[in-house]
Coordinates of N, CA, C and O in Angstrom, one line a residue:
M1 N 11.4 84.8 -185.3 CA 11.8 85.1 -186.3 C 11.1 86.5 -186.4 O 9.9 86.5 -186.8
G2 N 11.2 87.8 -186.7 CA 11.7 89.0 -187.7 C 11.1 89.3 -189.3 O 11.6 88.2 -189.4
A3 N 10.4 90.2 -189.3 CA 9.6 90.5 -190.5 C 10.8 90.0 -191.4 O 11.4 89.6 -193.0
A4 N 12.1 90.9 -191.1 CA 13.3 90.4 -192.0 C 14.1 89.4 -192.3 O 14.8 89.2 -193.5
E5 N 14.1 87.8 -190.7 CA 14.9 87.3 -191.5 C 13.6 86.4 -192.5 O 14.2 85.6 -193.4
V6 N 12.1 86.4 -192.6 CA 11.4 86.0 -192.9 C 11.7 86.6 -194.5 O 11.4 85.3 -195.3
E7 N 11.7 88.2 -194.4 CA 11.8 88.1 -195.9 C 13.1 87.7 -196.8 O 13.7 87.2 -198.3
K8 N 14.6 87.5 -196.1 CA 15.9 87.3 -196.6 C 16.1 86.0 -196.7 O 16.4 84.6 -198.1
I9 N 14.6 85.0 -195.9 CA 14.9 83.5 -196.5 C 13.9 83.2 -197.8 O 14.3 82.2 -198.5
S10 N 12.5 84.2 -197.8 CA 12.1 84.4 -199.0 C 12.3 84.3 -199.9 O 12.0 83.3 -200.9
D11 N 13.5 85.9 -200.1 CA 14.1 86.0 -201.3 C 15.1 84.5 -201.6 O 15.8 84.1 -202.9
L12 N 15.5 83.2 -200.8 CA 16.4 82.3 -201.5 C 15.4 80.9 -202.0 O 15.9 80.5 -203.0
V13 N 14.0 81.2 -202.0 CA 13.2 80.3 -202.5 C 13.4 80.1 -203.9 O 13.6 78.6 -204.0
P14 N 13.5 80.8 -204.7 CA 14.1 80.7 -206.4 C 15.2 79.8 -206.7 O 15.2 78.9 -207.7
H15 N 16.1 80.2 -205.8 CA 17.4 79.4 -205.8 C 17.5 77.8 -205.2 O 17.3 76.9 -205.9
F16 N 16.1 77.6 -204.7 CA 16.2 76.7 -203.5 C 15.6 75.4 -204.8 O 15.5 74.5 -204.8
L17 N 14.6 76.2 -205.6 CA 13.9 75.4 -206.4 C 14.2 75.2 -207.6 O 13.7 74.3 -208.4
G18 N 15.3 76.1 -207.5 CA 16.6 75.2 -209.1 C 17.4 74.5 -208.8 O 18.4 73.8 -209.3
I19 N 17.2 74.0 -207.1 CA 18.0 72.4 -207.3 C 17.7 71.9 -207.2 O 16.9 70.9 -207.0
P20 N 18.5 70.9 -207.5 CA 17.3 69.3 -208.5 C 17.0 67.9 -206.9 O 17.2 66.8 -207.0
H21 N 17.1 68.8 -206.6 CA 17.6 67.6 -205.4 C 16.0 68.4 -204.5 O 15.9 69.4 -203.9
K22 N 15.3 66.9 -203.8 CA 13.6 67.6 -203.6 C 14.0 67.9 -201.8 O 13.3 68.6 -201.1
K23 N 15.2 67.3 -201.0 CA 15.5 67.8 -199.7 C 17.2 67.9 -199.5 O 17.9 67.7 -200.0
I24 N 16.6 68.9 -198.3 CA 18.2 69.5 -198.2 C 18.1 69.8 -196.7 O 17.4 70.7 -196.5
W25 N 19.5 69.5 -196.5 CA 20.1 69.8 -194.7 C 20.7 70.8 -195.3 O 22.0 70.5 -196.2
I26 N 20.8 71.9 -194.4 CA 21.9 72.6 -194.0 C 22.6 73.0 -192.8 O 21.8 73.0 -191.7
D27 N 23.3 72.9 -192.3 CA 24.9 73.0 -190.6 C 25.8 74.0 -191.7 O 26.6 73.8 -191.9
Y28 N 26.0 75.0 -190.3 CA 26.9 76.0 -190.8 C 27.5 76.3 -189.2 O 27.0 75.8 -188.1
D29 N 29.2 75.5 -189.2 CA 30.0 75.4 -188.3 C 30.8 76.9 -188.4 O 31.7 77.0 -188.9
E30 N 30.1 77.5 -187.2 CA 30.8 79.4 -186.4 C 32.2 79.0 -186.7 O 32.4 80.2 -187.7
E31 N 32.9 78.8 -185.7 CA 34.0 78.4 -185.3 C 34.6 77.9 -186.8 O 36.1 78.5 -186.2
A32 N 34.5 76.6 -187.1 CA 35.1 76.1 -188.2 C 35.1 77.3 -190.0 O 35.7 77.0 -190.8
D33 N 34.3 78.2 -189.7 CA 33.5 78.8 -190.5 C 33.2 78.1 -191.7 O 33.9 77.9 -193.4
V34 N 32.2 76.5 -191.8 CA 32.1 76.0 -192.7 C 31.0 75.6 -192.5 O 30.0 75.4 -192.2
L35 N 30.4 75.5 -194.2 CA 28.9 74.9 -194.4 C 28.5 74.2 -195.1 O 29.5 73.3 -196.1
Y36 N 28.1 73.6 -194.2 CA 27.4 72.1 -194.9 C 26.7 72.0 -195.8 O 25.3 72.0 -194.9
V37 N 26.1 71.5 -197.0 CA 24.6 70.8 -197.6 C 24.6 69.3 -197.9 O 25.7 68.8 -198.6
S38 N 23.2 68.8 -197.5 CA 24.0 67.3 -198.0 C 22.4 67.6 -198.5 O 21.0 68.2 -198.2
F39 N 22.0 66.6 -199.2 CA 20.9 66.3 -199.8 C 20.2 64.8 -199.6 O 19.3 64.6 -200.7
K40 N 20.9 64.0 -198.8 CA 20.8 62.5 -198.7 C 20.9 62.5 -197.1 O 22.3 62.3 -197.0
K41 N 20.1 61.9 -196.7 CA 20.1 61.4 -194.9 C 20.2 60.3 -194.6 O 19.6 60.0 -194.9
P42 N 21.0 59.1 -194.1 CA 22.0 60.0 -193.8 C 23.3 59.7 -194.9 O 22.1 58.8 -196.0
S43 N 23.9 60.3 -195.0 CA 24.7 59.7 -196.7 C 25.7 59.5 -196.3 O 26.9 59.5 -195.7
H44 N 26.6 57.8 -196.9 CA 27.9 57.6 -196.7 C 28.8 57.7 -198.4 O 28.0 56.3 -198.8
A45 N 29.0 59.3 -198.2 CA 30.2 59.5 -199.7 C 31.3 58.6 -199.7 O 32.0 58.3 -198.4
D46 N 31.7 58.0 -201.0 CA 32.2 56.9 -200.8 C 33.6 57.7 -202.3 O 34.7 57.1 -202.2
D47 N 33.6 58.8 -202.5 CA 34.1 59.7 -203.2 C 33.9 61.0 -203.3 O 32.7 61.8 -202.6
S48 N 35.2 61.8 -203.3 CA 34.9 63.5 -202.8 C 36.3 64.1 -203.8 O 36.5 63.4 -204.4
E49 N 35.5 65.0 -204.5 CA 36.5 65.7 -205.0 C 36.4 67.7 -204.2 O 35.5 67.9 -204.2
I50 N 38.0 67.9 -204.0 CA 37.3 69.7 -203.3 C 38.3 70.3 -205.3 O 38.5 70.0 -205.7
T51 N 37.2 71.6 -205.1 CA 37.7 72.4 -206.4 C 38.2 73.6 -206.1 O 38.5 73.9 -204.6
E52 N 38.9 74.3 -207.0 CA 39.9 75.6 -207.2 C 39.3 76.2 -205.4 O 40.5 77.0 -205.3
D53 N 38.0 76.5 -205.1 CA 37.2 77.5 -204.6 C 37.6 77.2 -203.8 O 36.3 77.5 -202.5
G54 N 37.6 75.4 -203.0 CA 36.9 75.3 -202.0 C 35.9 74.7 -201.4 O 35.3 75.0 -200.4
V55 N 35.5 74.4 -202.7 CA 33.9 73.6 -202.5 C 34.3 72.2 -202.6 O 35.1 71.0 -203.6
I56 N 34.0 71.9 -201.8 CA 34.2 69.8 -201.5 C 33.0 69.5 -202.3 O 31.6 69.8 -201.3
V57 N 32.8 68.4 -202.7 CA 31.8 67.6 -203.5 C 31.8 66.2 -203.2 O 32.7 65.8 -203.7
R58 N 30.5 65.9 -202.5 CA 31.0 64.7 -202.5 C 29.7 64.0 -202.8 O 28.2 64.4 -202.8
R59 N 29.9 62.4 -203.1 CA 28.9 61.7 -204.1 C 29.3 60.3 -203.4 O 30.2 60.1 -202.5
E60 N 28.2 59.5 -203.7 CA 27.9 58.4 -202.8 C 27.7 57.6 -204.8 O 26.6 58.3 -205.1
K61 N 28.3 56.8 -205.0 CA 27.9 55.6 -206.2 C 27.5 56.7 -207.5 O 26.8 56.2 -208.3
G62 N 28.6 57.5 -207.1 CA 28.7 58.7 -208.6 C 27.4 59.5 -208.0 O 27.7 61.0 -209.1
A63 N 26.1 59.9 -207.6 CA 25.5 60.9 -207.6 C 26.3 61.8 -206.0 O 26.2 61.5 -204.9
V64 N 26.1 63.3 -206.5 CA 26.6 64.3 -205.6 C 25.3 64.0 -204.4 O 24.1 64.1 -204.2
V65 N 25.9 63.5 -203.1 CA 24.9 63.7 -201.9 C 25.3 65.2 -200.8 O 24.3 65.0 -200.1
G66 N 25.8 65.8 -201.1 CA 27.0 66.8 -200.5 C 27.6 68.0 -201.1 O 28.5 67.1 -202.0
M67 N 28.0 69.1 -200.1 CA 28.6 69.9 -200.9 C 29.0 70.1 -199.4 O 28.4 70.4 -198.8
T68 N 31.0 70.4 -199.0 CA 30.9 71.1 -198.2 C 32.0 72.6 -198.8 O 32.3 72.6 -199.4
F69 N 31.0 73.8 -197.7 CA 31.6 75.0 -198.3 C 32.9 75.1 -197.3 O 32.1 75.6 -196.2
L70 N 33.9 75.1 -197.9 CA 35.2 76.2 -196.7 C 35.0 77.6 -196.8 O 34.6 78.1 -197.7
N71 N 35.6 78.2 -195.6 CA 35.5 79.8 -195.5 C 34.1 80.2 -195.7 O 33.7 80.8 -196.5
A72 N 32.9 79.8 -195.3 CA 31.4 79.8 -196.5 C 31.9 82.0 -195.9 O 31.0 82.1 -197.3
S73 N 31.8 82.2 -194.9 CA 31.9 83.3 -194.2 C 32.1 84.5 -195.7 O 31.4 85.4 -195.9
K74 N 33.3 84.3 -196.5 CA 33.9 84.6 -197.1 C 33.5 84.6 -198.5 O 34.0 85.5 -199.7
R75 N 32.2 83.7 -198.4 CA 31.9 84.0 -200.4 C 30.9 84.8 -200.5 O 29.6 85.0 -200.0
G76 N 31.3 85.3 -201.5 CA 29.7 87.0 -201.8 C 29.5 87.7 -201.1 O 29.9 88.1 -200.0
T77 N 28.9 88.4 -201.0 CA 28.6 89.3 -200.1 C 26.8 88.7 -199.4 O 25.7 89.0 -200.1
A78 N 26.8 88.8 -197.9 CA 25.6 89.0 -197.5 C 24.0 90.0 -198.0 O 24.8 91.0 -198.0
P79 N 22.9 89.1 -198.3 CA 22.6 90.2 -198.6 C 21.8 90.9 -197.7 O 22.1 90.8 -196.2
K80 N 21.7 92.7 -197.6 CA 21.2 93.7 -197.2 C 19.8 93.9 -197.0 O 19.0 93.0 -197.5
S81 N 19.7 94.3 -195.4 CA 18.4 94.2 -195.0 C 17.3 94.7 -195.8 O 18.2 96.0 -196.0
R82 N 16.2 94.9 -195.5 CA 15.7 95.7 -196.8 C 14.5 96.6 -195.5 O 14.3 97.3 -195.9
G83 N 14.8 96.2 -194.4 CA 13.8 96.7 -192.8 C 14.4 97.6 -192.5 O 15.5 98.1 -191.5

C-alpha cells in the first residue's frame, strides 16, 4: 500500500469515529456494485427496509446491524488523490 492509499484511508478516520459502532466490517462486491457495511458479526437481521436512494437498512431486534448500498460506485464522488 502506497502513501496515497494510506492518505485516502486516513481521511476517513473522522467519519469512522463519528459512527456510533465500535466495530465495522466492509465488503464490496464489484460485479454487483454493492457495498455491505456490518456492525455486528455474525448478524441475523430480522427486519429490513430500503430507502428511496437504494440503501437497505438491516435490523436485529430493532438495532441496526448493517447497511447495504446498492449502486455503490455511483454514490457521490471518490476523493481525488493528492499525490
